[in-house]
Coordinates of C-alpha atoms and ligand atoms in Angstrom, one line a residue:
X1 CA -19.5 -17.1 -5.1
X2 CA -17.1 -14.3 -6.3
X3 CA -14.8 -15.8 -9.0
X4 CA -11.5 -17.0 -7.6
X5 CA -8.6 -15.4 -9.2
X6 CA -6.8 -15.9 -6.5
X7 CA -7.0 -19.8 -5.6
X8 CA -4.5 -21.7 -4.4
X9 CA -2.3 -18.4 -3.6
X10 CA -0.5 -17.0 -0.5
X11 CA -0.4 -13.6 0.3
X12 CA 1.0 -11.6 2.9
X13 CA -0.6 -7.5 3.0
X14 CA 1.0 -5.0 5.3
X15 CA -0.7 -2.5 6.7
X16 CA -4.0 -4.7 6.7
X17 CA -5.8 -3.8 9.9
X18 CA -8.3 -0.9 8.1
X19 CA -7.7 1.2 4.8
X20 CA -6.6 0.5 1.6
X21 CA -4.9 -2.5 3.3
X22 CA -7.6 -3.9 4.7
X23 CA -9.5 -3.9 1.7
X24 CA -7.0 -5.7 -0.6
X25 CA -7.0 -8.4 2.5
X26 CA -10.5 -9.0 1.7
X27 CA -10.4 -9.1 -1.4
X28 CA -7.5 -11.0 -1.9
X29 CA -9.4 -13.5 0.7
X30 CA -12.8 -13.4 -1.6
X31 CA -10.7 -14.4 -4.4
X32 CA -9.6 -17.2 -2.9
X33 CA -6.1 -17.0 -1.3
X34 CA -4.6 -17.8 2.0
X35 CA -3.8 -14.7 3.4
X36 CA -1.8 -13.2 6.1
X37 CA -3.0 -9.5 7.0
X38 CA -0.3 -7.8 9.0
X39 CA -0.4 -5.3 11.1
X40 CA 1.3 -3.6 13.9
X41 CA -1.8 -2.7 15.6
X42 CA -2.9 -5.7 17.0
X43 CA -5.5 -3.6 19.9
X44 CA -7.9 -3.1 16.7
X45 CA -7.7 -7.4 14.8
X46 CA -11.2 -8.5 14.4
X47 CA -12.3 -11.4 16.5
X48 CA -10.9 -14.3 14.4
X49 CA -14.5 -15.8 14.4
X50 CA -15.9 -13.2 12.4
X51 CA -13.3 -13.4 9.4
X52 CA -14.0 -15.2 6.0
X53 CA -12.3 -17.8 5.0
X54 CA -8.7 -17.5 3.9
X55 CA -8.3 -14.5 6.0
X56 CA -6.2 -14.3 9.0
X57 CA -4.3 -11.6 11.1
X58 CA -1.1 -11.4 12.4
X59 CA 1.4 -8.8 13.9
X60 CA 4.0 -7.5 12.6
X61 CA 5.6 -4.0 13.1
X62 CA 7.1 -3.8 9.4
X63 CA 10.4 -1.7 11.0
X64 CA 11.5 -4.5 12.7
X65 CA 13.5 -7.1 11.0
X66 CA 13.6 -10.0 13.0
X67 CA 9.6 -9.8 12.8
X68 CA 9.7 -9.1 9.1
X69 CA 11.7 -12.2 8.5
X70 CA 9.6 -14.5 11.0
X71 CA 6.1 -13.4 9.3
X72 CA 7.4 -13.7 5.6
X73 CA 8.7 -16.9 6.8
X74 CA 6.3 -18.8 8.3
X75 CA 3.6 -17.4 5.8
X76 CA 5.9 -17.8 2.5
X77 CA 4.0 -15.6 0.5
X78 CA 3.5 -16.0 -3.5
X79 CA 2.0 -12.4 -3.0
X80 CA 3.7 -9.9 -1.1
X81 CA 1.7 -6.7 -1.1
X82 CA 3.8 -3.2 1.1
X83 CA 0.7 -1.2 2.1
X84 CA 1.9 -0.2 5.3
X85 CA 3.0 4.0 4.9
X86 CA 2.3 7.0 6.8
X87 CA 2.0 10.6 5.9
X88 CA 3.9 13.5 7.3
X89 CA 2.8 16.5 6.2
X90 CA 5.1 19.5 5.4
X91 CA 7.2 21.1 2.5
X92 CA 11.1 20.9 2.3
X93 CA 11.6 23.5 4.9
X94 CA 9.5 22.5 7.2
X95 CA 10.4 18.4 7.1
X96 CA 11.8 17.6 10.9
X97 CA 15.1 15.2 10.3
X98 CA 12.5 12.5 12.6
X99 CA 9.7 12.9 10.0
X100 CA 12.0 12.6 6.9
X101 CA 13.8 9.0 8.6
X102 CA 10.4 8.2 10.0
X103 CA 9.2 7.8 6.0
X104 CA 11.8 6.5 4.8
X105 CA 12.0 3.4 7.5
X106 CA 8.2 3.2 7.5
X107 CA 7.5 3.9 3.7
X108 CA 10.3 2.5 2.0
X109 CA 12.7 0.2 3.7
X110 CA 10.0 -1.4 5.4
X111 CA 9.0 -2.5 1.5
X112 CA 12.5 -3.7 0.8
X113 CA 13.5 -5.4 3.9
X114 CA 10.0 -7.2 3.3
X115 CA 11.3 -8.2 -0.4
X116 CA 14.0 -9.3 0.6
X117 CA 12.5 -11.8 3.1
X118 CA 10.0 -13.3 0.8
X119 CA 11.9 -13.3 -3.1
X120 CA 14.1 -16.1 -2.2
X121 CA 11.2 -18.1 -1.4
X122 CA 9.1 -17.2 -5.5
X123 CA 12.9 -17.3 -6.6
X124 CA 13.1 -21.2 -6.0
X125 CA 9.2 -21.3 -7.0
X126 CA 9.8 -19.2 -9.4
X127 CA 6.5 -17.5 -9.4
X128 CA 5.8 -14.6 -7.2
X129 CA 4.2 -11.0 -7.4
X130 CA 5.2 -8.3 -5.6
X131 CA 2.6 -5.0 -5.0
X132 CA 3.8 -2.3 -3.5
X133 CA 1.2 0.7 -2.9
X134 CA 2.9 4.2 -3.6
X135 CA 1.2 7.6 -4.3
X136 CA 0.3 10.2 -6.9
X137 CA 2.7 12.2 -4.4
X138 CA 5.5 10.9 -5.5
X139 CA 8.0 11.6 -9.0
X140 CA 4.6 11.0 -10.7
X141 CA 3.4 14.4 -9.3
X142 CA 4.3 17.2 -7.4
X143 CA 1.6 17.6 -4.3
X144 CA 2.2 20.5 -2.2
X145 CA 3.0 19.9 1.9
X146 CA 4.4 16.5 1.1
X147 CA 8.0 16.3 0.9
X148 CA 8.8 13.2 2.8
X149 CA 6.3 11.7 1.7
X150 CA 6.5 12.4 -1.5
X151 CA 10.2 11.2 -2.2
X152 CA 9.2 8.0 0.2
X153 CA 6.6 7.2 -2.4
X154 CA 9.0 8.0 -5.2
X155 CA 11.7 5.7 -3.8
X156 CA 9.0 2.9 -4.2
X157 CA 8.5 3.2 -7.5
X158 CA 12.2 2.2 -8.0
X159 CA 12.2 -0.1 -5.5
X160 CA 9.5 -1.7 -7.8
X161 CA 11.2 -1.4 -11.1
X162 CA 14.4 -2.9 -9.6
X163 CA 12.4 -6.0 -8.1
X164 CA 11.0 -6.5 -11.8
X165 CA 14.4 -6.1 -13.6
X166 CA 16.3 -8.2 -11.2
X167 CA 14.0 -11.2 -10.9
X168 CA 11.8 -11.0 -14.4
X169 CA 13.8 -13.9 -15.0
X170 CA 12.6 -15.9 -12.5
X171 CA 8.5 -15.0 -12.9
X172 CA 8.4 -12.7 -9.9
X173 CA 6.8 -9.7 -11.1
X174 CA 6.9 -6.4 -9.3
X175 CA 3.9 -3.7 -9.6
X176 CA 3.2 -0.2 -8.0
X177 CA -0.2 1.3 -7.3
X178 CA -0.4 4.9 -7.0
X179 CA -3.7 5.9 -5.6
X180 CA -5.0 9.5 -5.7
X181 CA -7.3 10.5 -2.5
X182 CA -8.9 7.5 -1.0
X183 CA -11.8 7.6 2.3
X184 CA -9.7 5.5 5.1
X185 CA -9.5 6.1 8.7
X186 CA -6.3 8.3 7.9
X187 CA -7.2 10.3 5.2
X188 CA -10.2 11.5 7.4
X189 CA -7.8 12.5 9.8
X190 CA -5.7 14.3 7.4
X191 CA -9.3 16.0 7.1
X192 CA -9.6 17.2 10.1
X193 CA -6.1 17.6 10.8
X194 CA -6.7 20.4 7.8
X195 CA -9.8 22.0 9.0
X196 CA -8.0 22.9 11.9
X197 CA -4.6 23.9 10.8
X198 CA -6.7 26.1 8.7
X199 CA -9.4 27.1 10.8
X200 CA -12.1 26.3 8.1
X201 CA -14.8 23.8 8.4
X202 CA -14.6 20.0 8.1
X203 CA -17.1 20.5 5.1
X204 CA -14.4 23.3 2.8
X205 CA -11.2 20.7 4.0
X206 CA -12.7 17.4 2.4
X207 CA -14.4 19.8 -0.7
X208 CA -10.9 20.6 -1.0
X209 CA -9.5 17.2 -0.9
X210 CA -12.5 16.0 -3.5
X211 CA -11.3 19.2 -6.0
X212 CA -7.8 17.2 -6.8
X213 CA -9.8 14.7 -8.7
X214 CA -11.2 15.9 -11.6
X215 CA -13.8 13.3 -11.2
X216 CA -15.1 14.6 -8.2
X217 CA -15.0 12.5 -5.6
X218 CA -12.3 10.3 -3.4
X219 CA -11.4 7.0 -4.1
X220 CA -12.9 3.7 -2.3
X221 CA -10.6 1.1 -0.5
X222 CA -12.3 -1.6 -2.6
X223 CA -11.3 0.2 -6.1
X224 CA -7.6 0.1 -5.1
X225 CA -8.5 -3.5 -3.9
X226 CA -9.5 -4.3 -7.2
X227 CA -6.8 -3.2 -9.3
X228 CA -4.4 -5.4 -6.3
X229 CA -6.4 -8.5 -7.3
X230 CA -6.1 -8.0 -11.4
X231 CA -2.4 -7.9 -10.8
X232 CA -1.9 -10.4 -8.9
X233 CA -4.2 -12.7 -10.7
X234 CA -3.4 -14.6 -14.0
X235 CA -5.3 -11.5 -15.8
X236 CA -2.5 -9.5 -14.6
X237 CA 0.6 -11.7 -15.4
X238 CA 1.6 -9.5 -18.4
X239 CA 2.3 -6.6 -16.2
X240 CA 5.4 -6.0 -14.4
X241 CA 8.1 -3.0 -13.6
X242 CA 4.7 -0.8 -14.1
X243 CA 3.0 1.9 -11.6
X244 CA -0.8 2.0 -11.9
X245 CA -2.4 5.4 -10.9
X246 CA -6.1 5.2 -9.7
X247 CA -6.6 8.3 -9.0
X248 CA -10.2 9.9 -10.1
X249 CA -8.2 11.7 -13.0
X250 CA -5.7 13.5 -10.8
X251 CA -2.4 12.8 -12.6
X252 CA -3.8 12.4 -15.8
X253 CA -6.8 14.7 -16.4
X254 CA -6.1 18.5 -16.5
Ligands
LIG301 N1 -5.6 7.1 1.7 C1 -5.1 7.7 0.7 O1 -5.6 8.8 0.2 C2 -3.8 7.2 0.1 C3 -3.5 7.8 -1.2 C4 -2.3 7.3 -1.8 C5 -1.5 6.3 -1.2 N2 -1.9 5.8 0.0 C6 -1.0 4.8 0.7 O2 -1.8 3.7 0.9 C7 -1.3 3.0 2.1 C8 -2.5 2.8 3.0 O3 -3.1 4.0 3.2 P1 -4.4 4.1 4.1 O4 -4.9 5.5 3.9 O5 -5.2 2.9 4.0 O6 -3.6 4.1 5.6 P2 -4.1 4.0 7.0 O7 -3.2 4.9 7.8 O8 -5.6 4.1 7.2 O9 -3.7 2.5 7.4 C9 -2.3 2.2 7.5 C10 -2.2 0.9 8.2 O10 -0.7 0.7 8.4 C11 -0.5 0.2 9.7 N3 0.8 0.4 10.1 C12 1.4 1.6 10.5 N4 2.6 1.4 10.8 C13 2.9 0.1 10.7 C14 4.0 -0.7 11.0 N5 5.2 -0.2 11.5 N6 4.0 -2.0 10.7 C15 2.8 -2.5 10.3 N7 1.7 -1.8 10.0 C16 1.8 -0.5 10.2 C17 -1.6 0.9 10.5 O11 -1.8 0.3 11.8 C18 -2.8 1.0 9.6 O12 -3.6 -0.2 9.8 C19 -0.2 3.9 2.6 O13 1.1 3.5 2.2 C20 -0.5 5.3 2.0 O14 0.6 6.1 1.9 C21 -3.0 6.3 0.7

């Protein structure tokens, strides 16, 4: 049995239905907490029969409050993890008014409407550990065609360092992860959304994706999961107000 960092611990992941989100569910589940995997896309939940222990789904559309409030509620998380995102593509000039409020609800609101449901809860515990998953496109880099995104992702990281600042004196800490290019259903997408935007061939689109890590390949769900487990674990309790980029080299690798 995998060692359980993670015992006796609550956890509520947005975003948890496939991706990066999903695998941090998993894992958090493997390591031995209760977790509730939330997602707004309830069409795609595994049967509940097929899911290992400690792992259970439930829906939630993270842009709705009264939801946000019931799920934290009833699941009272120790672990809150914001996973939930979505990526417009575009620069500055070419960011529709819906795409730029779209990421901001989705990406960043959604985060702190979720933090403020669940901190009053590790406030009177006075233990709790707050993940929220940002980007290398954000203030930590400049990516081109990624505006809203990008300043979303940004916003995050300050949501994050004014979580940690605010409630370090109660033992809740608050991390970011900042992954670089990671294989989900989305990103392949973004794949083929680029092969045909640029009329070039699946094959050149992802070799083009794979160049922005000097390490040469994409990221994995599970390696993002695994850095979400070390800081929610006691391994991790010496980090807070921090972002984490796993990102093959990207952002810190010329
Ligand atoms: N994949 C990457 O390369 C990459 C890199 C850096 C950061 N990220 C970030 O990681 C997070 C997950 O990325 P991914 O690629 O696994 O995404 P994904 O699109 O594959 O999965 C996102 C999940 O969020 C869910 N979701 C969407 N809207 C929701 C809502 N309103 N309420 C609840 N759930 C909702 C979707 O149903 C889906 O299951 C995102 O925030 C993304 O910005 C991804």
């Amino acid at each position: 049995m995998a060692q359980q960092e993670l015992a006796g611990r609550t956890a509520v992941v947005t975003g948890a239905v496939q991706g990066i989100g999903r695998a941090i569910a998993d894992a958090f589940a493997a390591a031995g907490a209760q977790v509730a995997a939330a997602d707004v896309n309830a069409a795609a939940f595994p049967p509940a029969s097929e899911l290992p222990e400690g792992l259970r789904f439930v829906q939630l559309d993270v842009t709705d409050d009264a939801q946000v409030a019931e799920v934290v509620k009833a699941a009272a998380p120790d672990i809150l993890v914001n996973v939930a995102g979505v990526v417009h593509h575009g620069a500055a000039l070419e960011c529709s008014d819906a795409d730029w409020e779209q990421a901001m609800r989705l990406n960043v609101r959604s985060a702190f409407k979720m933090c403020q449901a669940a901190l009053p809860a590790m406030v009177e515990r006075r233990d709790g550990c707050v993940i929220n998953i940002s980007s290398v496109a954000s203030s930590l880099l400049g990516v081109p065609a990624r505006c809203a995104y990008s300043v979303s992702k940004a916003a995050l990281l300050g949501l994050t360092r004014s979580v940690a600042a605010d409630y370090i004196k109660a033992n809740v800490r608050a991390n970011a992860i900042c992954p670089g290019t990671v294989r989900t259903p989305s990103w392949e997408q973004r794949v083929r959304d680029l092969a045909a935007a640029e009329g070039i061939s699946e094959e050149e689109a992802l070799a083009r994706f794979v160049a922005r890590q000097p390490l040469g390949r994409v990221g994995l769900p599970g390696e993002v999961a695994a850095l979400a487990v070390y800081l929610a674990s006691p391994a991790g309790s010496f980090a807070t107000g921090q972002e984490f980029s796993i990102d093959g080299g990207w952002s810190g690798v010329k």
